[in-house]
């Protein structure tokens, strides 16, 4: 009985949260056209979100690619089809690992930075001060950061995938001796436009999800040091869970 | 100078002598009742002081006046307009006529002092750069911080930040300036300077000022009219001399800084002795 009530409470608070996020999302979307009128701020934020995550995206891309090279080679040589390494690794990177790992890293680096920045602005009355100056913080602060994240994510995914494939090639071709011509030609012939589209769509959806979570958590943070800290933690956790759930749903839809 | 909206909320009506009227306002946070039937009127073109012990809701009162929060019941009128019935757009239009100084300055931390003061101008006007520069430097000069224009807010002391915030609040030449504790943490020189500045703006430009403060001494020299809030209501109102001679105990206690009196120093709590034994 107690369990049931707890379940009910959780369900209710979940529904309330989803409602609040949707409302907030609507407000942000509504302000995007006006925010776009001042592209300088948006470009600044794309740069911010992108530059923040670029180094870790590149490092992780390289290592994920190299691991994929080792594991893929080990797997494929059991069937005597090492030449398929290029195709297999490219598909794995483009369709799954690229978007998902990029989103997780993005949430951990740029997402937390966004959430704590906006949360701190809330805690130090900066958002209230803007409202008092008749400036809508959703338009001036939240929307540019949201768009910045949404645009940066797919770009970061592309970078991650490119460096990942370079990493696979580094291990597979340079070190383990897979035939370079076969590696590239097989990859080119069997990776189709729809595979790339799947990756791009995932990157965009994760970008929207992770950016929205970050700005929402920051904007609604309890205005204390502790509240901002909690908002930052929640950003990572929620983004990660949401990314993986969305990944399953998108994969099921597009396969 | 600023004409971004066409609503008539913008134009000063000059109908009544009251710029702000609160009528029987009730407001609670959670179970705690902050205001229980607060009624007060703030005269146009004057300097009005709001005093009261810490935690009585002075900041909350300012948030009500500026429409940041809505009363549970009762009316809050700004220049005859009911603040709680406005759409967000109308509220923003109305706020262009108010300048507010936050208790901690609330400067935007990712911009220089100069950009902070220029912020409202850049957001609401299409003035050329040279003119914005001119206005910003004039305002900074008025608070004695023209030399600090290129510093970041993190490089300022608390008092300096407050003065920059004042320059920013003045940037758009509002009709009403609202100060939340402008004097705390200021040295006597800057304090005197701010007092003079508030007076000057009032005399020269007819700006209405609403000043929240505990500083009985400073306010004595400054305010035309004073309110003392206590227990969710106005405990006393009048000119300073009237308050000095006021016979109620609360006023006497507050004006003379006595620990004993009807205003409890303690936040409401269970019996001390019982809690220690429990
Ligand atoms: N967000 C909040 N949640 C709960 N209680 C609050 C909140 N904000 C204010 N309060 C309560 O409302 C009361 C009035 O707060 P307010 O900030 O208006 O006081 P104040 O008169 O400005 O005090 P001070 O002179 O110390 O600035 C306080 O007792 C405080 O405990
Ligand atoms: Mg206060």
Coordinates of C-alpha atoms and ligand atoms in Angstrom, one line a residue:
Chain A
X1 CA 0.0 0.0 0.0
X2 CA 2.8 2.4 1.0
X3 CA 4.7 1.2 -2.1
X4 CA 1.7 2.0 -4.3
X5 CA 1.3 5.5 -2.8
X6 CA 5.0 6.2 -3.4
X7 CA 4.7 5.0 -6.9
X8 CA 1.7 7.3 -7.4
X9 CA 3.6 10.2 -5.9
X10 CA 6.6 9.6 -8.2
X11 CA 4.4 9.2 -11.2
X12 CA 2.6 12.5 -10.4
X13 CA 5.9 14.4 -9.8
X14 CA 7.2 12.9 -13.1
X15 CA 4.1 14.2 -15.0
X16 CA 4.4 17.6 -13.3
X17 CA 8.1 17.8 -14.3
X18 CA 7.4 16.8 -17.9
X19 CA 4.7 19.4 -18.0
X20 CA 7.0 22.1 -16.6
X21 CA 9.8 21.2 -19.0
X22 CA 7.4 21.3 -22.0
X23 CA 6.2 24.7 -21.0
X24 CA 9.7 25.9 -20.6
X25 CA 10.6 24.4 -24.0
X26 CA 7.7 26.2 -25.5
X27 CA 8.9 29.5 -24.1
X28 CA 12.4 29.0 -25.4
X29 CA 11.2 28.0 -28.8
X30 CA 9.0 31.1 -28.8
X31 CA 12.0 33.3 -28.2
X32 CA 14.3 31.7 -30.7
X33 CA 13.2 33.9 -33.7
X34 CA 13.9 37.1 -31.6
X35 CA 17.2 35.6 -30.3
X36 CA 18.3 34.9 -33.9
X37 CA 17.9 38.6 -34.7
X38 CA 21.2 39.0 -32.8
X39 CA 23.4 36.3 -34.3
X40 CA 26.4 37.6 -32.5
X41 CA 25.2 36.1 -29.2
X42 CA 24.3 32.8 -30.8
X43 CA 27.6 32.4 -32.6
X44 CA 29.4 33.2 -29.3
X45 CA 27.4 30.4 -27.7
X46 CA 28.0 27.8 -30.5
X47 CA 31.7 28.7 -30.1
X48 CA 31.5 28.4 -26.3
X49 CA 29.7 25.0 -26.3
X50 CA 31.8 23.7 -29.1
X51 CA 35.2 24.9 -27.9
X52 CA 34.5 23.6 -24.4
X53 CA 34.0 20.1 -25.6
X54 CA 36.3 20.0 -28.6
X55 CA 39.4 18.6 -26.9
X56 CA 37.7 15.9 -25.0
X57 CA 35.6 15.0 -28.0
X58 CA 38.7 14.6 -30.1
X59 CA 40.6 12.6 -27.5
X60 CA 37.8 10.3 -26.8
X61 CA 37.0 9.9 -30.5
X62 CA 40.6 8.8 -31.1
X63 CA 40.6 6.3 -28.3
X64 CA 37.1 4.9 -29.0
X65 CA 38.2 4.5 -32.6
X66 CA 41.4 2.7 -31.6
X67 CA 39.6 0.3 -29.3
X68 CA 37.1 -0.4 -32.0
X69 CA 40.0 -1.2 -34.3
X70 CA 41.4 -3.7 -31.8
X71 CA 38.1 -5.4 -30.9
X72 CA 36.7 -5.3 -34.4
X73 CA 39.8 -6.9 -35.8
X74 CA 39.8 -9.6 -33.2
X75 CA 36.2 -10.3 -33.9
X76 CA 36.4 -10.2 -37.7
X77 CA 39.5 -12.3 -38.1
X78 CA 37.7 -15.2 -36.4
X79 CA 35.5 -15.2 -39.6
X80 CA 38.5 -14.4 -41.8
X81 CA 36.9 -11.2 -42.9
X82 CA 39.3 -8.5 -41.6
X83 CA 38.6 -6.4 -44.7
X84 CA 35.2 -5.6 -43.4
X85 CA 36.8 -3.7 -40.5
X86 CA 36.3 -0.4 -42.2
X87 CA 32.6 -1.0 -42.8
X88 CA 31.8 -2.4 -39.4
X89 CA 33.7 0.3 -37.5
X90 CA 32.3 3.1 -39.6
X91 CA 28.7 1.9 -39.2
X92 CA 29.2 1.5 -35.4
X93 CA 30.6 5.0 -35.1
X94 CA 28.2 6.8 -37.4
X95 CA 25.0 5.1 -36.2
X96 CA 25.7 4.6 -32.5
X97 CA 28.9 5.4 -30.8
X98 CA 29.4 8.8 -32.4
X99 CA 26.1 10.4 -31.5
X100 CA 25.8 8.7 -28.1
X101 CA 29.3 9.1 -26.8
X102 CA 29.4 12.7 -28.1
X103 CA 26.1 13.4 -26.3
X104 CA 27.4 12.0 -23.0
X105 CA 30.6 13.9 -23.2
X106 CA 28.7 17.1 -24.3
X107 CA 26.4 16.7 -21.3
X108 CA 29.4 16.3 -18.9
X109 CA 31.4 19.2 -20.3
X110 CA 29.2 21.8 -22.0
X111 CA 26.0 20.8 -20.3
X112 CA 27.2 21.2 -16.8
X113 CA 28.9 24.5 -17.7
X114 CA 25.6 25.8 -19.1
X115 CA 23.6 24.7 -16.1
X116 CA 26.0 26.1 -13.5
X117 CA 26.4 29.4 -15.4
X118 CA 22.6 30.0 -15.6
X119 CA 22.0 28.7 -12.1
X120 CA 24.6 31.1 -10.8
X121 CA 23.0 33.9 -12.6
X122 CA 19.8 33.0 -10.9
X123 CA 21.4 32.7 -7.5
X124 CA 23.1 36.1 -7.8
X125 CA 19.9 37.9 -8.9
X126 CA 21.3 38.5 -12.4
X127 CA 18.2 37.0 -14.1
X128 CA 15.9 39.1 -11.8
X129 CA 18.0 42.2 -12.6
X130 CA 17.4 41.5 -16.3
X131 CA 13.7 41.1 -15.8
X132 CA 13.8 44.4 -14.0
X133 CA 15.5 46.0 -17.0
X134 CA 12.6 44.7 -19.1
X135 CA 14.9 42.1 -20.8
X136 CA 13.5 38.6 -21.0
X137 CA 16.2 36.3 -19.7
X138 CA 14.7 33.5 -21.8
X139 CA 15.5 35.5 -24.9
X140 CA 18.8 37.0 -23.9
X141 CA 20.3 34.2 -21.8
X142 CA 18.6 30.9 -22.4
X143 CA 17.7 30.9 -26.1
X144 CA 21.2 31.7 -27.4
X145 CA 22.7 29.0 -25.2
X146 CA 20.1 26.5 -26.2
X147 CA 20.6 27.2 -29.9
X148 CA 24.4 27.1 -29.4
X149 CA 24.2 23.7 -27.9
X150 CA 21.8 22.4 -30.6
X151 CA 24.0 23.5 -33.4
X152 CA 27.3 22.5 -31.7
X153 CA 26.2 18.9 -31.0
X154 CA 25.9 17.6 -34.6
X155 CA 29.1 19.3 -35.5
X156 CA 30.9 17.7 -32.5
X157 CA 29.4 14.3 -33.6
X158 CA 30.9 14.7 -37.1
X159 CA 34.3 15.5 -35.5
X160 CA 34.0 12.6 -33.2
X161 CA 33.1 10.2 -36.0
X162 CA 35.9 11.4 -38.3
X163 CA 38.6 11.1 -35.7
X164 CA 37.1 7.8 -34.6
X165 CA 37.5 6.4 -38.1
X166 CA 41.0 7.8 -38.2
X167 CA 41.6 5.8 -35.0
X168 CA 40.2 2.6 -36.4
X169 CA 42.4 3.0 -39.5
X170 CA 45.4 3.7 -37.3
X171 CA 45.1 0.4 -35.5
X172 CA 43.6 -1.7 -38.2
X173 CA 45.6 -0.6 -41.3
X174 CA 48.8 0.8 -39.9
X175 CA 49.3 -1.6 -37.0
X176 CA 47.4 -4.8 -37.7
X177 CA 47.9 -4.8 -41.4
X178 CA 44.4 -4.8 -42.9
X179 CA 44.6 -3.9 -46.6
X180 CA 44.1 -0.2 -46.9
X181 CA 42.4 -0.2 -50.3
X182 CA 39.9 -2.9 -49.1
X183 CA 39.4 -1.0 -45.8
X184 CA 38.4 2.3 -47.6
X185 CA 36.6 0.9 -50.6
X186 CA 34.4 -1.5 -48.6
X187 CA 33.5 1.3 -46.3
X188 CA 32.6 3.7 -49.1
X189 CA 30.5 1.1 -50.9
X190 CA 28.5 -0.2 -48.0
X191 CA 27.9 2.9 -45.8
X192 CA 24.8 4.5 -47.3
X193 CA 23.3 8.0 -47.1
X194 CA 20.6 6.7 -44.8
X195 CA 23.2 5.5 -42.3
X196 CA 24.7 8.9 -42.2
X197 CA 21.3 10.4 -41.9
X198 CA 20.5 8.2 -38.9
X199 CA 23.7 9.5 -37.2
X200 CA 22.9 13.1 -38.1
X201 CA 19.3 12.8 -36.8
X202 CA 20.5 11.2 -33.6
X203 CA 23.1 14.0 -33.1
X204 CA 20.4 16.7 -33.6
X205 CA 17.9 15.0 -31.3
X206 CA 20.5 14.4 -28.6
X207 CA 21.7 18.0 -29.0
X208 CA 18.1 19.3 -28.4
X209 CA 17.6 17.0 -25.4
X210 CA 21.0 17.7 -23.7
X211 CA 20.8 21.4 -24.3
X212 CA 17.3 21.6 -23.0
X213 CA 18.1 19.6 -19.9
X214 CA 21.1 21.9 -19.2
X215 CA 19.3 25.2 -19.6
X216 CA 16.2 24.0 -17.8
X217 CA 18.1 22.7 -14.8
X218 CA 20.1 26.0 -14.6
X219 CA 17.1 28.2 -15.0
X220 CA 15.1 26.4 -12.4
X221 CA 18.0 25.9 -10.0
X222 CA 17.3 26.6 -6.3
X223 CA 19.1 30.0 -5.9
X224 CA 21.8 28.8 -3.5
X225 CA 25.3 27.4 -4.0
X226 CA 24.0 24.0 -3.0
X227 CA 21.1 24.3 -5.4
X228 CA 23.4 25.2 -8.3
X229 CA 25.5 22.2 -7.5
X230 CA 22.5 19.9 -7.5
X231 CA 21.3 21.3 -10.8
X232 CA 24.7 20.5 -12.3
X233 CA 24.7 16.9 -11.1
X234 CA 21.1 16.4 -12.3
X235 CA 22.1 17.8 -15.7
X236 CA 24.6 15.0 -16.3
X237 CA 22.4 12.2 -14.9
X238 CA 19.2 13.3 -16.7
X239 CA 21.0 13.9 -20.0
X240 CA 22.7 10.5 -19.9
X241 CA 19.6 8.6 -19.2
X242 CA 17.6 10.6 -21.7
X243 CA 20.2 10.1 -24.4
X244 CA 20.2 6.3 -24.0
X245 CA 16.4 6.0 -23.9
X246 CA 16.1 8.3 -26.9
X247 CA 18.8 6.3 -28.7
X248 CA 16.8 3.1 -28.3
X249 CA 13.6 4.7 -29.5
X250 CA 15.3 6.3 -32.5
X251 CA 17.1 3.2 -33.5
X252 CA 13.9 1.1 -33.3
X253 CA 12.2 3.7 -35.4
X254 CA 14.8 4.0 -38.1
X255 CA 16.0 0.4 -38.5
Chain B
X1 CA 14.6 58.4 -24.7
X2 CA 13.3 54.8 -24.9
X3 CA 10.3 53.9 -26.9
X4 CA 10.3 50.2 -27.7
X5 CA 6.6 49.6 -26.9
X6 CA 3.6 51.6 -27.8
X7 CA 1.4 50.6 -24.9
X8 CA 0.1 53.5 -22.9
X9 CA 1.6 51.8 -19.8
X10 CA 4.6 53.7 -20.8
X11 CA 3.5 57.3 -20.5
X12 CA 3.4 58.8 -17.1
X13 CA -0.1 59.6 -16.3
X14 CA 0.6 62.2 -13.6
X15 CA -3.0 61.8 -12.4
X16 CA -2.5 61.2 -8.8
X17 CA 0.0 62.3 -6.3
X18 CA 0.7 58.6 -5.5
X19 CA 3.1 56.7 -7.7
X20 CA 2.7 53.5 -5.8
X21 CA -0.4 52.3 -3.9
X22 CA -0.8 49.1 -2.0
X23 CA -4.3 48.2 -0.9
X24 CA -4.9 45.6 1.7
X25 CA -2.2 43.3 0.3
X26 CA -1.9 39.8 1.7
X27 CA 1.1 37.7 0.8
X28 CA 2.5 34.5 2.2
X29 CA 5.4 32.2 1.4
X30 CA 4.5 28.6 2.3
X31 CA 2.7 28.8 5.7
X32 CA 4.5 32.0 6.7
X33 CA 2.4 35.1 6.3
X34 CA 4.7 38.0 5.2
X35 CA 2.0 40.7 4.7
X36 CA -1.4 40.6 6.3
X37 CA -3.4 43.6 5.0
X38 CA -0.6 45.9 4.1
X39 CA -1.8 49.3 2.9
X40 CA 0.6 52.1 1.9
X41 CA 0.9 54.9 -0.6
X42 CA 4.2 56.3 -1.9
X43 CA 4.1 59.9 -3.1
X44 CA 5.3 60.9 -6.6
X45 CA 8.5 62.9 -6.9
X46 CA 9.6 62.4 -3.4
X47 CA 12.1 60.2 -1.5
X48 CA 10.3 57.6 0.5
X49 CA 12.1 55.4 3.1
X50 CA 10.9 51.9 3.9
X51 CA 12.3 50.7 7.2
X52 CA 11.8 47.7 9.4
X53 CA 13.6 44.9 11.2
X54 CA 15.4 42.3 9.1
X55 CA 13.0 39.7 7.7
X56 CA 9.8 41.7 7.9
X57 CA 9.5 41.6 4.1
X58 CA 11.0 44.9 2.8
X59 CA 12.6 43.1 -0.2
X60 CA 9.4 41.2 -0.7
X61 CA 7.5 44.6 -0.8
X62 CA 9.8 45.8 -3.5
X63 CA 9.3 42.6 -5.5
X64 CA 5.5 43.1 -5.2
X65 CA 5.8 46.7 -6.4
X66 CA 7.9 45.7 -9.4
X67 CA 5.6 42.8 -10.3
X68 CA 8.2 40.1 -9.7
X69 CA 5.7 38.4 -7.5
X70 CA 1.9 38.7 -7.2
X71 CA 0.0 39.3 -4.0
X72 CA -2.3 36.5 -2.8
X73 CA -5.0 39.2 -2.5
X74 CA -5.3 42.9 -2.5
X75 CA -4.0 45.4 -5.1
X76 CA -0.7 46.8 -6.1
X77 CA -0.9 49.9 -8.2
X78 CA 2.0 51.5 -10.0
X79 CA 1.0 54.9 -11.3
X80 CA -2.6 53.7 -11.2
X81 CA -2.0 50.5 -13.1
X82 CA -2.7 47.2 -11.4
X83 CA 0.7 45.5 -11.6
X84 CA -0.6 42.0 -11.0
X85 CA -3.0 42.1 -14.0
X86 CA -0.5 42.9 -16.7
X87 CA 0.7 40.6 -19.4
X88 CA 4.5 39.9 -19.4
X89 CA 4.9 42.4 -22.3
X90 CA 3.0 45.1 -20.5
X91 CA 4.9 44.4 -17.3
X92 CA 8.2 44.8 -19.2
X93 CA 7.0 48.1 -20.7
X94 CA 6.1 49.3 -17.3
X95 CA 9.5 48.3 -15.9
X96 CA 11.2 50.6 -18.3
X97 CA 10.0 53.3 -16.1
X98 CA 11.6 51.8 -13.0
X99 CA 15.2 51.4 -12.1
X100 CA 16.0 48.9 -9.4
X101 CA 19.2 48.5 -7.3
X102 CA 19.4 45.0 -6.0
X103 CA 20.7 44.3 -2.5
X104 CA 23.9 42.7 -3.8
X105 CA 24.2 44.7 -7.1
X106 CA 23.3 41.8 -9.4
X107 CA 25.8 42.9 -12.1
X108 CA 26.1 40.7 -15.1
X109 CA 29.3 38.9 -14.3
X110 CA 30.3 38.1 -17.9
X111 CA 30.6 41.8 -19.0
X112 CA 32.7 44.7 -18.0
X113 CA 31.5 47.5 -15.9
X114 CA 31.0 49.6 -19.0
X115 CA 29.0 46.9 -20.8
X116 CA 26.9 46.5 -17.7
X117 CA 25.8 50.1 -17.7
X118 CA 25.4 50.0 -21.4
X119 CA 23.3 46.9 -21.2
X120 CA 19.8 48.4 -20.9
X121 CA 20.6 51.0 -23.5
X122 CA 21.8 48.4 -26.0
X123 CA 18.8 46.2 -25.3
X124 CA 16.2 48.9 -25.7
X125 CA 17.6 51.5 -28.0
X126 CA 19.3 51.8 -31.3
X127 CA 21.5 54.7 -30.2
X128 CA 24.8 55.1 -32.0
X129 CA 27.9 53.8 -30.2
X130 CA 29.3 57.2 -29.5
X131 CA 26.1 58.3 -27.8
X132 CA 25.9 55.2 -25.7
X133 CA 29.5 55.7 -24.7
X134 CA 28.8 59.3 -23.7
X135 CA 25.8 58.3 -21.5
X136 CA 27.6 55.4 -19.9
X137 CA 30.6 57.5 -19.0
X138 CA 28.4 60.3 -17.6
X139 CA 26.6 57.8 -15.4
X140 CA 29.8 56.2 -14.2
X141 CA 31.2 59.6 -13.5
X142 CA 28.2 60.4 -11.4
X143 CA 29.0 57.4 -9.1
X144 CA 32.7 58.1 -9.2
X145 CA 33.7 55.0 -11.1
X146 CA 34.5 56.2 -14.6
X147 CA 38.0 54.9 -14.1
X148 CA 36.7 51.4 -13.4
X149 CA 34.9 51.2 -16.7
X150 CA 37.0 48.3 -18.1
X151 CA 37.0 46.2 -14.9
X152 CA 35.0 43.0 -14.6
X153 CA 32.4 42.8 -11.8
X154 CA 34.5 40.2 -10.0
X155 CA 37.3 42.8 -9.6
X156 CA 35.0 45.2 -7.7
X157 CA 34.4 45.5 -4.0
X158 CA 30.9 45.2 -2.7
X159 CA 30.5 48.9 -2.4
X160 CA 31.8 49.6 -5.9
X161 CA 29.5 46.9 -7.3
X162 CA 26.6 48.6 -5.7
X163 CA 27.6 52.0 -7.2
X164 CA 27.9 50.4 -10.7
X165 CA 24.5 48.9 -10.2
X166 CA 23.2 52.4 -9.4
X167 CA 24.8 53.8 -12.6
X168 CA 23.1 51.0 -14.5
X169 CA 19.7 51.7 -12.9
X170 CA 20.0 55.3 -13.9
X171 CA 21.2 54.6 -17.4
X172 CA 17.7 54.6 -18.9
X173 CA 16.5 57.7 -16.9
X174 CA 13.6 56.0 -15.1
X175 CA 10.8 57.8 -13.4
X176 CA 11.2 55.8 -10.2
X177 CA 14.4 54.4 -8.7
X178 CA 14.1 51.6 -6.2
X179 CA 17.0 50.9 -3.8
X180 CA 17.3 47.8 -1.7
X181 CA 19.7 48.5 1.1
X182 CA 21.9 50.9 -0.8
X183 CA 24.0 51.8 2.2
X184 CA 25.1 48.5 3.7
X185 CA 28.8 47.8 3.3
X186 CA 29.6 51.3 2.1
X187 CA 32.3 53.5 3.6
X188 CA 31.1 56.8 4.9
X189 CA 32.4 58.7 1.9
X190 CA 30.5 56.6 -0.7
X191 CA 27.5 56.6 1.6
X192 CA 27.5 60.4 1.7
X193 CA 28.0 60.4 -2.1
X194 CA 25.1 58.1 -2.7
X195 CA 22.9 60.1 -0.4
X196 CA 23.8 63.3 -2.3
X197 CA 23.2 61.6 -5.6
X198 CA 19.8 60.3 -4.6
X199 CA 18.9 63.9 -3.4
X200 CA 20.3 65.4 -6.6
X201 CA 18.3 63.2 -8.9
X202 CA 15.2 63.9 -7.0
X203 CA 15.7 67.6 -7.0
X204 CA 17.0 68.0 -10.6
X205 CA 15.0 65.4 -12.4
X206 CA 12.0 64.9 -10.1
X207 CA 12.8 61.2 -9.9
X208 CA 10.8 59.3 -7.2
X209 CA 13.0 57.3 -5.0
X210 CA 12.0 54.4 -2.8
X211 CA 14.8 53.5 -0.4
X212 CA 14.8 50.3 1.7
X213 CA 17.3 50.6 4.5
X214 CA 18.0 50.0 8.2
X215 CA 20.2 53.1 8.3
X216 CA 18.1 55.4 10.5
X217 CA 20.8 58.1 10.5
X218 CA 21.2 58.3 6.8
X219 CA 17.5 58.2 6.1
X220 CA 16.9 61.0 8.5
X221 CA 18.8 63.3 6.2
X222 CA 17.3 61.9 3.0
X223 CA 13.7 60.8 3.2
X224 CA 10.7 63.0 2.8
X225 CA 8.4 60.3 4.0
X226 CA 9.1 57.1 6.0
X227 CA 7.3 53.9 6.7
X228 CA 8.2 51.4 9.3
X229 CA 7.0 47.9 8.6
X230 CA 6.5 45.3 11.3
X231 CA 4.4 42.3 11.7
X232 CA 3.1 42.3 8.1
X233 CA 1.7 45.8 8.3
X234 CA 2.7 49.4 8.4
X235 CA 3.6 50.1 12.0
X236 CA 4.1 53.8 11.6
X237 CA 4.4 56.4 8.8
X238 CA 5.3 60.0 8.6
X239 CA 8.2 62.4 8.3
X240 CA 11.2 61.7 10.3
X241 CA 10.4 64.1 13.0
X242 CA 6.9 62.7 13.3
X243 CA 8.4 59.2 13.7
X244 CA 10.8 60.4 16.3
X245 CA 7.9 61.7 18.3
X246 CA 5.8 58.7 17.6
X247 CA 4.5 57.2 20.8
X248 CA 4.1 53.5 19.7
X249 CA 6.6 51.1 21.3
X250 CA 7.6 49.5 18.0
X251 CA 8.7 52.8 16.5
X252 CA 10.4 53.9 19.6
X253 CA 12.3 50.6 19.7
X254 CA 13.3 50.7 16.1
X255 CA 14.3 54.3 15.9
X256 CA 16.5 54.0 18.9
X257 CA 17.9 50.5 18.2
X258 CA 16.7 48.9 21.4
X259 CA 16.8 45.1 21.7
X260 CA 13.8 44.9 24.0
X261 CA 10.4 45.8 22.8
X262 CA 7.5 44.5 20.8
X263 CA 9.7 43.6 17.8
X264 CA 11.2 40.2 18.6
X265 CA 14.9 39.8 17.8
X266 CA 14.2 36.0 17.4
X267 CA 12.7 34.3 14.4
X268 CA 9.5 32.5 15.6
X269 CA 10.6 29.4 17.5
X270 CA 9.3 27.0 20.1
X271 CA 10.1 27.7 23.7
X272 CA 13.9 27.8 24.1
X273 CA 13.9 25.9 27.3
X274 CA 11.6 23.2 26.1
X275 CA 13.6 22.7 22.9
X276 CA 16.8 22.3 24.9
X277 CA 15.2 19.7 27.1
X278 CA 13.6 17.8 24.2
Ligands
LIG1 N1 12.1 32.1 -1.2 C1 11.7 32.2 0.1 N2 11.3 31.1 0.7 C2 10.9 31.1 2.0 N3 10.9 32.2 2.8 C3 11.3 33.3 2.2 C4 11.7 33.4 0.9 N4 12.1 34.7 0.6 C5 11.9 35.3 1.7 N5 11.4 34.5 2.7 C6 11.0 35.0 4.1 O1 10.3 36.1 3.9 C7 10.6 37.0 4.9 C8 10.8 38.4 4.4 O2 12.0 38.4 3.6 P1 12.6 39.7 2.9 O3 13.8 39.3 2.1 O4 11.5 40.4 2.3 O5 13.1 40.4 4.3 P2 13.8 41.9 4.4 O6 12.8 42.7 5.2 O7 14.2 42.3 3.0 O8 15.0 41.5 5.3 P3 16.5 42.1 5.2 O9 16.4 43.5 5.8 O10 17.3 41.2 6.0 O11 16.9 42.2 3.8 C9 11.8 36.4 5.7 O12 11.3 36.1 7.0 C10 12.2 35.2 4.9 O13 12.4 34.2 5.8
LIG2 MG1 16.0 42.5 2.0

